Amino acid sequence: MNTSWQLLTEEIKNCDKCRLCERRTNTVPGEGNPNADIMFIGEGPGRDEDLQGRPFVGASGQLLDRMIHALGMERTEVYICNVVKCRPPGNRNPEPDEAEACKGYLRQQFVLVRPKIIVLLGKVAMRYVLQEEAPISRMRGSWVVRKGVWFMPTYHPSALLRDSSLKRDAWEDFKAVKQKLEEIKNDSGT
Ligand code: URA
Ligand code: SF4
């Protein structure tokens, strides 16, 4: 980790900018390849993540890992993080003021990684990142381009675990991501 990452991790670890600091066990800043082409953003740490200090390590994380494998990639090649870095009690959704308080960290992660593609996992991530209020079922599967970055909203893995009929659409979204990744690689001649 270089200095910017160390400073960011340290700042998050000491953060008390919102009430989520009160009941966390560990902060969950994010992890992965600091030069990743692709970044995954979830909503916030759950129980397993809070205990381990790592994003997406519980049941949804295992499904996310399988989906990353389907892209022909390893978890270590991508960057994975969340809208809020501390666990909302009882896994409730982050409140708007909590997401707002935490936004600067996500922005710094974006600036450091400079991903070409961002996969938004679920409606909470989509709403906070794109300020988009439409249902995820309507937004998923279509690219949103903002300032040259490709955003793909898709279902959160925990939604897929609750309702396996959504998996078919999610795989379609991941196929589109894989294709875009290849296009981007070909364009840049790498
Ligand atoms: N759900 C999320 O949104 N993020 C995690 O890190 C784990 C579960
Ligand atoms: Fe700070 Fe974000 Fe944790 Fe709130 S959720 S205390 S803003 S790191």
JSON list of C-alpha atoms and ligand atoms in Angstrom, two decimals:
[
{"chain": "A", "resi": 1, "resn": "MET", "atom": "CA", "xyz": [0.00, 0.00, 0.00]},
{"chain": "A", "resi": 2, "resn": "ASN", "atom": "CA", "xyz": [1.36, 3.42, -0.85]},
{"chain": "A", "resi": 3, "resn": "THR", "atom": "CA", "xyz": [1.02, 6.46, 1.38]},
{"chain": "A", "resi": 4, "resn": "SER", "atom": "CA", "xyz": [-2.30, 7.72, -0.01]},
{"chain": "A", "resi": 5, "resn": "TRP", "atom": "CA", "xyz": [-3.94, 4.36, 0.63]},
{"chain": "A", "resi": 6, "resn": "GLN", "atom": "CA", "xyz": [-2.42, 4.09, 4.08]},
{"chain": "A", "resi": 7, "resn": "LEU", "atom": "CA", "xyz": [-3.65, 7.56, 5.00]},
{"chain": "A", "resi": 8, "resn": "LEU", "atom": "CA", "xyz": [-7.12, 6.80, 3.68]},
{"chain": "A", "resi": 9, "resn": "THR", "atom": "CA", "xyz": [-7.32, 3.49, 5.57]},
{"chain": "A", "resi": 10, "resn": "GLU", "atom": "CA", "xyz": [-6.12, 5.18, 8.74]},
{"chain": "A", "resi": 11, "resn": "GLU", "atom": "CA", "xyz": [-8.59, 8.04, 8.37]},
{"chain": "A", "resi": 12, "resn": "ILE", "atom": "CA", "xyz": [-11.48, 5.61, 7.93]},
{"chain": "A", "resi": 13, "resn": "LYS", "atom": "CA", "xyz": [-10.32, 3.56, 10.92]},
{"chain": "A", "resi": 14, "resn": "ASN", "atom": "CA", "xyz": [-10.51, 6.67, 13.13]},
{"chain": "A", "resi": 15, "resn": "CYS", "atom": "CA", "xyz": [-13.63, 8.12, 11.55]},
{"chain": "A", "resi": 16, "resn": "ASP", "atom": "CA", "xyz": [-16.53, 9.29, 13.68]},
{"chain": "A", "resi": 17, "resn": "LYS", "atom": "CA", "xyz": [-18.29, 11.40, 11.09]},
{"chain": "A", "resi": 18, "resn": "CYS", "atom": "CA", "xyz": [-21.57, 9.52, 11.45]},
{"chain": "A", "resi": 19, "resn": "ARG", "atom": "CA", "xyz": [-23.43, 7.42, 14.03]},
{"chain": "A", "resi": 20, "resn": "LEU", "atom": "CA", "xyz": [-22.33, 4.16, 12.37]},
{"chain": "A", "resi": 21, "resn": "CYS", "atom": "CA", "xyz": [-19.02, 4.52, 14.18]},
{"chain": "A", "resi": 22, "resn": "GLU", "atom": "CA", "xyz": [-20.72, 3.75, 17.50]},
{"chain": "A", "resi": 23, "resn": "ARG", "atom": "CA", "xyz": [-21.52, 0.09, 16.99]},
{"chain": "A", "resi": 24, "resn": "ARG", "atom": "CA", "xyz": [-18.90, -1.09, 14.52]},
{"chain": "A", "resi": 25, "resn": "THR", "atom": "CA", "xyz": [-16.41, -3.82, 15.40]},
{"chain": "A", "resi": 26, "resn": "ASN", "atom": "CA", "xyz": [-14.14, -2.97, 12.48]},
{"chain": "A", "resi": 27, "resn": "THR", "atom": "CA", "xyz": [-14.21, -0.45, 9.69]},
{"chain": "A", "resi": 28, "resn": "VAL", "atom": "CA", "xyz": [-14.44, -2.02, 6.22]},
{"chain": "A", "resi": 29, "resn": "PRO", "atom": "CA", "xyz": [-12.67, 0.34, 3.84]},
{"chain": "A", "resi": 30, "resn": "GLY", "atom": "CA", "xyz": [-12.48, -1.92, 0.79]},
{"chain": "A", "resi": 31, "resn": "GLU", "atom": "CA", "xyz": [-9.86, -4.05, -0.88]},
{"chain": "A", "resi": 32, "resn": "GLY", "atom": "CA", "xyz": [-8.44, -5.27, -4.15]},
{"chain": "A", "resi": 33, "resn": "ASN", "atom": "CA", "xyz": [-6.26, -4.11, -6.99]},
{"chain": "A", "resi": 34, "resn": "PRO", "atom": "CA", "xyz": [-5.45, -0.40, -6.58]},
{"chain": "A", "resi": 35, "resn": "ASN", "atom": "CA", "xyz": [-5.19, -0.15, -10.39]},
{"chain": "A", "resi": 36, "resn": "ALA", "atom": "CA", "xyz": [-8.29, -2.19, -11.20]},
{"chain": "A", "resi": 37, "resn": "ASP", "atom": "CA", "xyz": [-10.22, -1.58, -14.42]},
{"chain": "A", "resi": 38, "resn": "ILE", "atom": "CA", "xyz": [-13.36, -2.51, -12.59]},
{"chain": "A", "resi": 39, "resn": "MET", "atom": "CA", "xyz": [-14.78, -1.50, -9.22]},
{"chain": "A", "resi": 40, "resn": "PHE", "atom": "CA", "xyz": [-17.71, -3.10, -7.40]},
{"chain": "A", "resi": 41, "resn": "ILE", "atom": "CA", "xyz": [-19.70, -0.97, -4.97]},
{"chain": "A", "resi": 42, "resn": "GLY", "atom": "CA", "xyz": [-22.10, -2.51, -2.45]},
{"chain": "A", "resi": 43, "resn": "GLU", "atom": "CA", "xyz": [-24.15, -0.77, 0.20]},
{"chain": "A", "resi": 44, "resn": "GLY", "atom": "CA", "xyz": [-22.39, -1.43, 3.48]},
{"chain": "A", "resi": 45, "resn": "PRO", "atom": "CA", "xyz": [-20.72, -4.10, 5.60]},
{"chain": "A", "resi": 46, "resn": "GLY", "atom": "CA", "xyz": [-22.85, -6.88, 7.08]},
{"chain": "A", "resi": 47, "resn": "ARG", "atom": "CA", "xyz": [-22.08, -8.97, 10.14]},
{"chain": "A", "resi": 48, "resn": "ASP", "atom": "CA", "xyz": [-19.24, -11.05, 8.68]},
{"chain": "A", "resi": 49, "resn": "GLU", "atom": "CA", "xyz": [-17.66, -7.99, 7.10]},
{"chain": "A", "resi": 50, "resn": "ASP", "atom": "CA", "xyz": [-17.86, -6.05, 10.38]},
{"chain": "A", "resi": 51, "resn": "LEU", "atom": "CA", "xyz": [-16.17, -8.93, 12.20]},
{"chain": "A", "resi": 52, "resn": "GLN", "atom": "CA", "xyz": [-13.40, -9.37, 9.62]},
{"chain": "A", "resi": 53, "resn": "GLY", "atom": "CA", "xyz": [-12.93, -5.79, 8.42]},
{"chain": "A", "resi": 54, "resn": "ARG", "atom": "CA", "xyz": [-13.18, -6.96, 4.81]},
{"chain": "A", "resi": 55, "resn": "PRO", "atom": "CA", "xyz": [-15.91, -6.33, 2.22]},
{"chain": "A", "resi": 56, "resn": "PHE", "atom": "CA", "xyz": [-18.15, -9.08, 0.83]},
{"chain": "A", "resi": 57, "resn": "VAL", "atom": "CA", "xyz": [-16.82, -12.05, 2.78]},
{"chain": "A", "resi": 58, "resn": "GLY", "atom": "CA", "xyz": [-20.18, -13.52, 3.90]},
{"chain": "A", "resi": 59, "resn": "ALA", "atom": "CA", "xyz": [-22.78, -15.37, 1.84]},
{"chain": "A", "resi": 60, "resn": "SER", "atom": "CA", "xyz": [-23.27, -12.51, -0.64]},
{"chain": "A", "resi": 61, "resn": "GLY", "atom": "CA", "xyz": [-19.52, -12.27, -0.98]},
{"chain": "A", "resi": 62, "resn": "GLN", "atom": "CA", "xyz": [-19.23, -15.90, -1.96]},
{"chain": "A", "resi": 63, "resn": "LEU", "atom": "CA", "xyz": [-21.78, -15.34, -4.70]},
{"chain": "A", "resi": 64, "resn": "LEU", "atom": "CA", "xyz": [-19.98, -12.17, -5.78]},
{"chain": "A", "resi": 65, "resn": "ASP", "atom": "CA", "xyz": [-16.74, -14.19, -5.99]},
{"chain": "A", "resi": 66, "resn": "ARG", "atom": "CA", "xyz": [-18.43, -16.68, -8.30]},
{"chain": "A", "resi": 67, "resn": "MET", "atom": "CA", "xyz": [-19.67, -13.85, -10.50]},
{"chain": "A", "resi": 68, "resn": "ILE", "atom": "CA", "xyz": [-16.21, -12.31, -10.66]},
{"chain": "A", "resi": 69, "resn": "HIS", "atom": "CA", "xyz": [-14.86, -15.72, -11.69]},
{"chain": "A", "resi": 70, "resn": "ALA", "atom": "CA", "xyz": [-17.47, -15.77, -14.44]},
{"chain": "A", "resi": 71, "resn": "LEU", "atom": "CA", "xyz": [-15.83, -12.59, -15.75]},
{"chain": "A", "resi": 72, "resn": "GLY", "atom": "CA", "xyz": [-12.63, -14.63, -16.01]},
{"chain": "A", "resi": 73, "resn": "MET", "atom": "CA", "xyz": [-11.12, -12.68, -13.12]},
{"chain": "A", "resi": 74, "resn": "GLU", "atom": "CA", "xyz": [-9.97, -13.18, -9.57]},
{"chain": "A", "resi": 75, "resn": "ARG", "atom": "CA", "xyz": [-11.17, -11.12, -6.65]},
{"chain": "A", "resi": 76, "resn": "THR", "atom": "CA", "xyz": [-7.66, -9.71, -6.25]},
{"chain": "A", "resi": 77, "resn": "GLU", "atom": "CA", "xyz": [-7.78, -8.21, -9.77]},
{"chain": "A", "resi": 78, "resn": "VAL", "atom": "CA", "xyz": [-10.81, -6.01, -9.08]},
{"chain": "A", "resi": 79, "resn": "TYR", "atom": "CA", "xyz": [-11.55, -3.41, -6.41]},
{"chain": "A", "resi": 80, "resn": "ILE", "atom": "CA", "xyz": [-14.43, -4.02, -3.98]},
{"chain": "A", "resi": 81, "resn": "CYS", "atom": "CA", "xyz": [-15.93, -1.51, -1.58]},
{"chain": "A", "resi": 82, "resn": "ASN", "atom": "CA", "xyz": [-19.16, -0.11, -0.18]},
{"chain": "A", "resi": 83, "resn": "VAL", "atom": "CA", "xyz": [-21.08, 3.15, 0.08]},
{"chain": "A", "resi": 84, "resn": "VAL", "atom": "CA", "xyz": [-20.59, 3.19, 3.88]},
{"chain": "A", "resi": 85, "resn": "LYS", "atom": "CA", "xyz": [-17.53, 1.75, 5.58]},
{"chain": "A", "resi": 86, "resn": "CYS", "atom": "CA", "xyz": [-19.18, 0.79, 8.90]},
{"chain": "A", "resi": 87, "resn": "ARG", "atom": "CA", "xyz": [-21.96, -1.70, 9.45]},
{"chain": "A", "resi": 88, "resn": "PRO", "atom": "CA", "xyz": [-25.49, -0.32, 9.74]},
{"chain": "A", "resi": 89, "resn": "PRO", "atom": "CA", "xyz": [-27.02, -2.04, 12.80]},
{"chain": "A", "resi": 90, "resn": "GLY", "atom": "CA", "xyz": [-29.15, -5.04, 11.90]},
{"chain": "A", "resi": 91, "resn": "ASN", "atom": "CA", "xyz": [-28.10, -4.64, 8.26]},
{"chain": "A", "resi": 92, "resn": "ARG", "atom": "CA", "xyz": [-30.56, -1.82, 7.67]},
{"chain": "A", "resi": 93, "resn": "ASN", "atom": "CA", "xyz": [-29.92, 0.41, 4.66]},
{"chain": "A", "resi": 94, "resn": "PRO", "atom": "CA", "xyz": [-27.55, 3.31, 5.26]},
{"chain": "A", "resi": 95, "resn": "GLU", "atom": "CA", "xyz": [-29.40, 6.56, 5.95]},
{"chain": "A", "resi": 96, "resn": "PRO", "atom": "CA", "xyz": [-28.87, 9.43, 3.50]},
{"chain": "A", "resi": 97, "resn": "ASP", "atom": "CA", "xyz": [-26.88, 11.45, 6.07]},
{"chain": "A", "resi": 98, "resn": "GLU", "atom": "CA", "xyz": [-24.60, 8.45, 6.72]},
{"chain": "A", "resi": 99, "resn": "ALA", "atom": "CA", "xyz": [-23.95, 7.93, 3.02]},
{"chain": "A", "resi": 100, "resn": "GLU", "atom": "CA", "xyz": [-23.31, 11.65, 2.68]},
{"chain": "A", "resi": 101, "resn": "ALA", "atom": "CA", "xyz": [-20.85, 11.65, 5.60]},
{"chain": "A", "resi": 102, "resn": "CYS", "atom": "CA", "xyz": [-18.96, 8.71, 4.06]},
{"chain": "A", "resi": 103, "resn": "LYS", "atom": "CA", "xyz": [-19.02, 9.91, 0.46]},
{"chain": "A", "resi": 104, "resn": "GLY", "atom": "CA", "xyz": [-15.57, 11.51, 0.54]},
{"chain": "A", "resi": 105, "resn": "TYR", "atom": "CA", "xyz": [-13.92, 8.13, 1.17]},
{"chain": "A", "resi": 106, "resn": "LEU", "atom": "CA", "xyz": [-15.63, 6.51, -1.79]},
{"chain": "A", "resi": 107, "resn": "ARG", "atom": "CA", "xyz": [-14.64, 9.48, -3.91]},
{"chain": "A", "resi": 108, "resn": "GLN", "atom": "CA", "xyz": [-11.00, 9.14, -2.83]},
{"chain": "A", "resi": 109, "resn": "GLN", "atom": "CA", "xyz": [-11.08, 5.44, -3.65]},
{"chain": "A", "resi": 110, "resn": "PHE", "atom": "CA", "xyz": [-12.46, 6.28, -7.07]},
{"chain": "A", "resi": 111, "resn": "VAL", "atom": "CA", "xyz": [-9.73, 8.87, -7.66]},
{"chain": "A", "resi": 112, "resn": "LEU", "atom": "CA", "xyz": [-6.98, 6.47, -6.56]},
{"chain": "A", "resi": 113, "resn": "VAL", "atom": "CA", "xyz": [-8.20, 3.45, -8.54]},
{"chain": "A", "resi": 114, "resn": "ARG", "atom": "CA", "xyz": [-9.56, 5.28, -11.61]},
{"chain": "A", "resi": 115, "resn": "PRO", "atom": "CA", "xyz": [-11.66, 2.30, -12.72]},
{"chain": "A", "resi": 116, "resn": "LYS", "atom": "CA", "xyz": [-13.08, 2.28, -16.23]},
{"chain": "A", "resi": 117, "resn": "ILE", "atom": "CA", "xyz": [-16.16, 0.31, -15.19]},
{"chain": "A", "resi": 118, "resn": "ILE", "atom": "CA", "xyz": [-18.17, 0.52, -11.97]},
{"chain": "A", "resi": 119, "resn": "VAL", "atom": "CA", "xyz": [-20.66, -2.21, -11.11]},
{"chain": "A", "resi": 120, "resn": "LEU", "atom": "CA", "xyz": [-23.30, -0.90, -8.71]},
{"chain": "A", "resi": 121, "resn": "LEU", "atom": "CA", "xyz": [-24.57, -3.75, -6.58]},
{"chain": "A", "resi": 122, "resn": "GLY", "atom": "CA", "xyz": [-28.19, -3.05, -5.74]},
{"chain": "A", "resi": 123, "resn": "LYS", "atom": "CA", "xyz": [-30.46, -0.05, -5.46]},
{"chain": "A", "resi": 124, "resn": "VAL", "atom": "CA", "xyz": [-28.72, 1.56, -2.49]},
{"chain": "A", "resi": 125, "resn": "ALA", "atom": "CA", "xyz": [-25.39, 1.81, -4.30]},
{"chain": "A", "resi": 126, "resn": "MET", "atom": "CA", "xyz": [-27.13, 2.93, -7.49]},
{"chain": "A", "resi": 127, "resn": "ARG", "atom": "CA", "xyz": [-29.12, 5.59, -5.67]},
{"chain": "A", "resi": 128, "resn": "TYR", "atom": "CA", "xyz": [-26.17, 7.08, -3.81]},
{"chain": "A", "resi": 129, "resn": "VAL", "atom": "CA", "xyz": [-23.70, 6.95, -6.66]},
{"chain": "A", "resi": 130, "resn": "LEU", "atom": "CA", "xyz": [-25.91, 7.96, -9.58]},
{"chain": "A", "resi": 131, "resn": "GLN", "atom": "CA", "xyz": [-28.64, 9.87, -7.69]},
{"chain": "A", "resi": 132, "resn": "GLU", "atom": "CA", "xyz": [-31.05, 7.66, -9.58]},
{"chain": "A", "resi": 133, "resn": "GLU", "atom": "CA", "xyz": [-34.39, 6.92, -7.95]},
{"chain": "A", "resi": 134, "resn": "ALA", "atom": "CA", "xyz": [-35.78, 4.47, -10.54]},
{"chain": "A", "resi": 135, "resn": "PRO", "atom": "CA", "xyz": [-36.16, 0.83, -9.44]},
{"chain": "A", "resi": 136, "resn": "ILE", "atom": "CA", "xyz": [-33.09, -1.36, -9.91]},
{"chain": "A", "resi": 137, "resn": "SER", "atom": "CA", "xyz": [-35.25, -3.76, -11.94]},
{"chain": "A", "resi": 138, "resn": "ARG", "atom": "CA", "xyz": [-35.64, -0.97, -14.51]},
{"chain": "A", "resi": 139, "resn": "MET", "atom": "CA", "xyz": [-32.07, 0.37, -14.40]},
{"chain": "A", "resi": 140, "resn": "ARG", "atom": "CA", "xyz": [-30.17, -2.91, -14.40]},
{"chain": "A", "resi": 141, "resn": "GLY", "atom": "CA", "xyz": [-28.63, -4.18, -17.60]},
{"chain": "A", "resi": 142, "resn": "SER", "atom": "CA", "xyz": [-28.12, -0.78, -19.24]},
{"chain": "A", "resi": 143, "resn": "TRP", "atom": "CA", "xyz": [-24.95, 1.25, -19.17]},
{"chain": "A", "resi": 144, "resn": "VAL", "atom": "CA", "xyz": [-24.91, 4.71, -17.68]},
{"chain": "A", "resi": 145, "resn": "VAL", "atom": "CA", "xyz": [-21.90, 6.76, -18.80]},
{"chain": "A", "resi": 146, "resn": "ARG", "atom": "CA", "xyz": [-20.78, 9.65, -16.63]},
{"chain": "A", "resi": 147, "resn": "LYS", "atom": "CA", "xyz": [-17.55, 11.53, -17.31]},
{"chain": "A", "resi": 148, "resn": "GLY", "atom": "CA", "xyz": [-16.16, 8.67, -19.35]},
{"chain": "A", "resi": 149, "resn": "VAL", "atom": "CA", "xyz": [-16.82, 6.02, -16.70]},
{"chain": "A", "resi": 150, "resn": "TRP", "atom": "CA", "xyz": [-19.16, 3.12, -17.48]},
{"chain": "A", "resi": 151, "resn": "PHE", "atom": "CA", "xyz": [-21.64, 2.29, -14.73]},
{"chain": "A", "resi": 152, "resn": "MET", "atom": "CA", "xyz": [-23.61, -0.96, -14.70]},
{"chain": "A", "resi": 153, "resn": "PRO", "atom": "CA", "xyz": [-26.38, -1.15, -12.10]},
{"chain": "A", "resi": 154, "resn": "THR", "atom": "CA", "xyz": [-27.32, -4.72, -11.24]},
{"chain": "A", "resi": 155, "resn": "TYR", "atom": "CA", "xyz": [-28.97, -6.67, -8.45]},
{"chain": "A", "resi": 156, "resn": "HIS", "atom": "CA", "xyz": [-27.25, -6.98, -5.11]},
{"chain": "A", "resi": 157, "resn": "PRO", "atom": "CA", "xyz": [-25.98, -10.56, -4.54]},
{"chain": "A", "resi": 158, "resn": "SER", "atom": "CA", "xyz": [-28.17, -10.80, -1.43]},
{"chain": "A", "resi": 159, "resn": "ALA", "atom": "CA", "xyz": [-31.23, -10.16, -3.64]},
{"chain": "A", "resi": 160, "resn": "LEU", "atom": "CA", "xyz": [-30.09, -13.06, -5.84]},
{"chain": "A", "resi": 161, "resn": "LEU", "atom": "CA", "xyz": [-29.80, -15.26, -2.76]},
{"chain": "A", "resi": 162, "resn": "ARG", "atom": "CA", "xyz": [-33.35, -14.33, -1.72]},
{"chain": "A", "resi": 163, "resn": "ASP", "atom": "CA", "xyz": [-34.85, -14.73, -5.19]},
{"chain": "A", "resi": 164, "resn": "SER", "atom": "CA", "xyz": [-32.95, -17.00, -7.53]},
{"chain": "A", "resi": 165, "resn": "SER", "atom": "CA", "xyz": [-35.23, -16.07, -10.44]},
{"chain": "A", "resi": 166, "resn": "LEU", "atom": "CA", "xyz": [-33.25, -12.81, -10.65]},
{"chain": "A", "resi": 167, "resn": "LYS", "atom": "CA", "xyz": [-30.01, -14.67, -11.36]},
{"chain": "A", "resi": 168, "resn": "ARG", "atom": "CA", "xyz": [-30.61, -14.97, -15.08]},
{"chain": "A", "resi": 169, "resn": "ASP", "atom": "CA", "xyz": [-30.75, -11.17, -15.46]},
{"chain": "A", "resi": 170, "resn": "ALA", "atom": "CA", "xyz": [-27.72, -10.72, -13.22]},
{"chain": "A", "resi": 171, "resn": "TRP", "atom": "CA", "xyz": [-25.69, -13.10, -15.39]},
{"chain": "A", "resi": 172, "resn": "GLU", "atom": "CA", "xyz": [-26.73, -11.08, -18.44]},
{"chain": "A", "resi": 173, "resn": "ASP", "atom": "CA", "xyz": [-25.44, -7.94, -16.72]},
{"chain": "A", "resi": 174, "resn": "PHE", "atom": "CA", "xyz": [-22.14, -9.63, -15.91]},
{"chain": "A", "resi": 175, "resn": "LYS", "atom": "CA", "xyz": [-21.81, -10.81, -19.51]},
{"chain": "A", "resi": 176, "resn": "ALA", "atom": "CA", "xyz": [-22.27, -7.21, -20.66]},
{"chain": "A", "resi": 177, "resn": "VAL", "atom": "CA", "xyz": [-19.56, -6.16, -18.18]},
{"chain": "A", "resi": 178, "resn": "LYS", "atom": "CA", "xyz": [-17.20, -8.83, -19.52]},
{"chain": "A", "resi": 179, "resn": "GLN", "atom": "CA", "xyz": [-17.80, -7.69, -23.07]},
{"chain": "A", "resi": 180, "resn": "LYS", "atom": "CA", "xyz": [-17.22, -4.04, -22.18]},
{"chain": "A", "resi": 181, "resn": "LEU", "atom": "CA", "xyz": [-14.02, -4.93, -20.37]},
{"chain": "A", "resi": 182, "resn": "GLU", "atom": "CA", "xyz": [-12.75, -6.68, -23.51]},
{"chain": "A", "resi": 183, "resn": "GLU", "atom": "CA", "xyz": [-13.74, -3.73, -25.72]},
{"chain": "A", "resi": 184, "resn": "ILE", "atom": "CA", "xyz": [-11.92, -1.32, -23.44]},
{"chain": "A", "resi": 185, "resn": "LYS", "atom": "CA", "xyz": [-8.81, -3.53, -23.41]},
{"chain": "A", "resi": 186, "resn": "ASN", "atom": "CA", "xyz": [-8.82, -3.82, -27.20]},
{"chain": "A", "resi": 187, "resn": "ASP", "atom": "CA", "xyz": [-9.26, -0.06, -27.62]},
{"chain": "A", "resi": 188, "resn": "SER", "atom": "CA", "xyz": [-6.33, 0.70, -25.39]},
{"chain": "A", "resi": 189, "resn": "GLY", "atom": "CA", "xyz": [-4.23, -1.88, -27.24]},
{"chain": "A", "resi": 190, "resn": "THR", "atom": "CA", "xyz": [-3.35, -3.88, -24.15]},
{"chain": "B", "resi": 1, "resn": "URA", "atom": "N1", "xyz": [-23.38, -6.49, 1.46]},
{"chain": "B", "resi": 1, "resn": "URA", "atom": "C1", "xyz": [-22.83, -5.33, 1.06]},
{"chain": "B", "resi": 1, "resn": "URA", "atom": "O1", "xyz": [-23.49, -4.47, 0.49]},
{"chain": "B", "resi": 1, "resn": "URA", "atom": "N2", "xyz": [-21.53, -5.17, 1.27]},
{"chain": "B", "resi": 1, "resn": "URA", "atom": "C2", "xyz": [-20.76, -6.07, 1.88]},
{"chain": "B", "resi": 1, "resn": "URA", "atom": "O2", "xyz": [-19.56, -5.82, 2.04]},
{"chain": "B", "resi": 1, "resn": "URA", "atom": "C3", "xyz": [-21.37, -7.28, 2.30]},
{"chain": "B", "resi": 1, "resn": "URA", "atom": "C4", "xyz": [-22.67, -7.46, 2.09]},
{"chain": "B", "resi": 2, "resn": "SF4", "atom": "FE1", "xyz": [-17.11, 7.43, 9.09]},
{"chain": "B", "resi": 2, "resn": "SF4", "atom": "FE2", "xyz": [-18.23, 6.24, 7.00]},
{"chain": "B", "resi": 2, "resn": "SF4", "atom": "FE3", "xyz": [-17.96, 4.91, 9.26]},
{"chain": "B", "resi": 2, "resn": "SF4", "atom": "FE4", "xyz": [-19.72, 6.88, 9.10]},
{"chain": "B", "resi": 2, "resn": "SF4", "atom": "S1", "xyz": [-19.77, 4.95, 7.94]},
{"chain": "B", "resi": 2, "resn": "SF4", "atom": "S2", "xyz": [-18.27, 6.56, 10.77]},
{"chain": "B", "resi": 2, "resn": "SF4", "atom": "S3", "xyz": [-18.66, 8.32, 7.75]},
{"chain": "B", "resi": 2, "resn": "SF4", "atom": "S4", "xyz": [-16.31, 5.65, 7.95]}
]
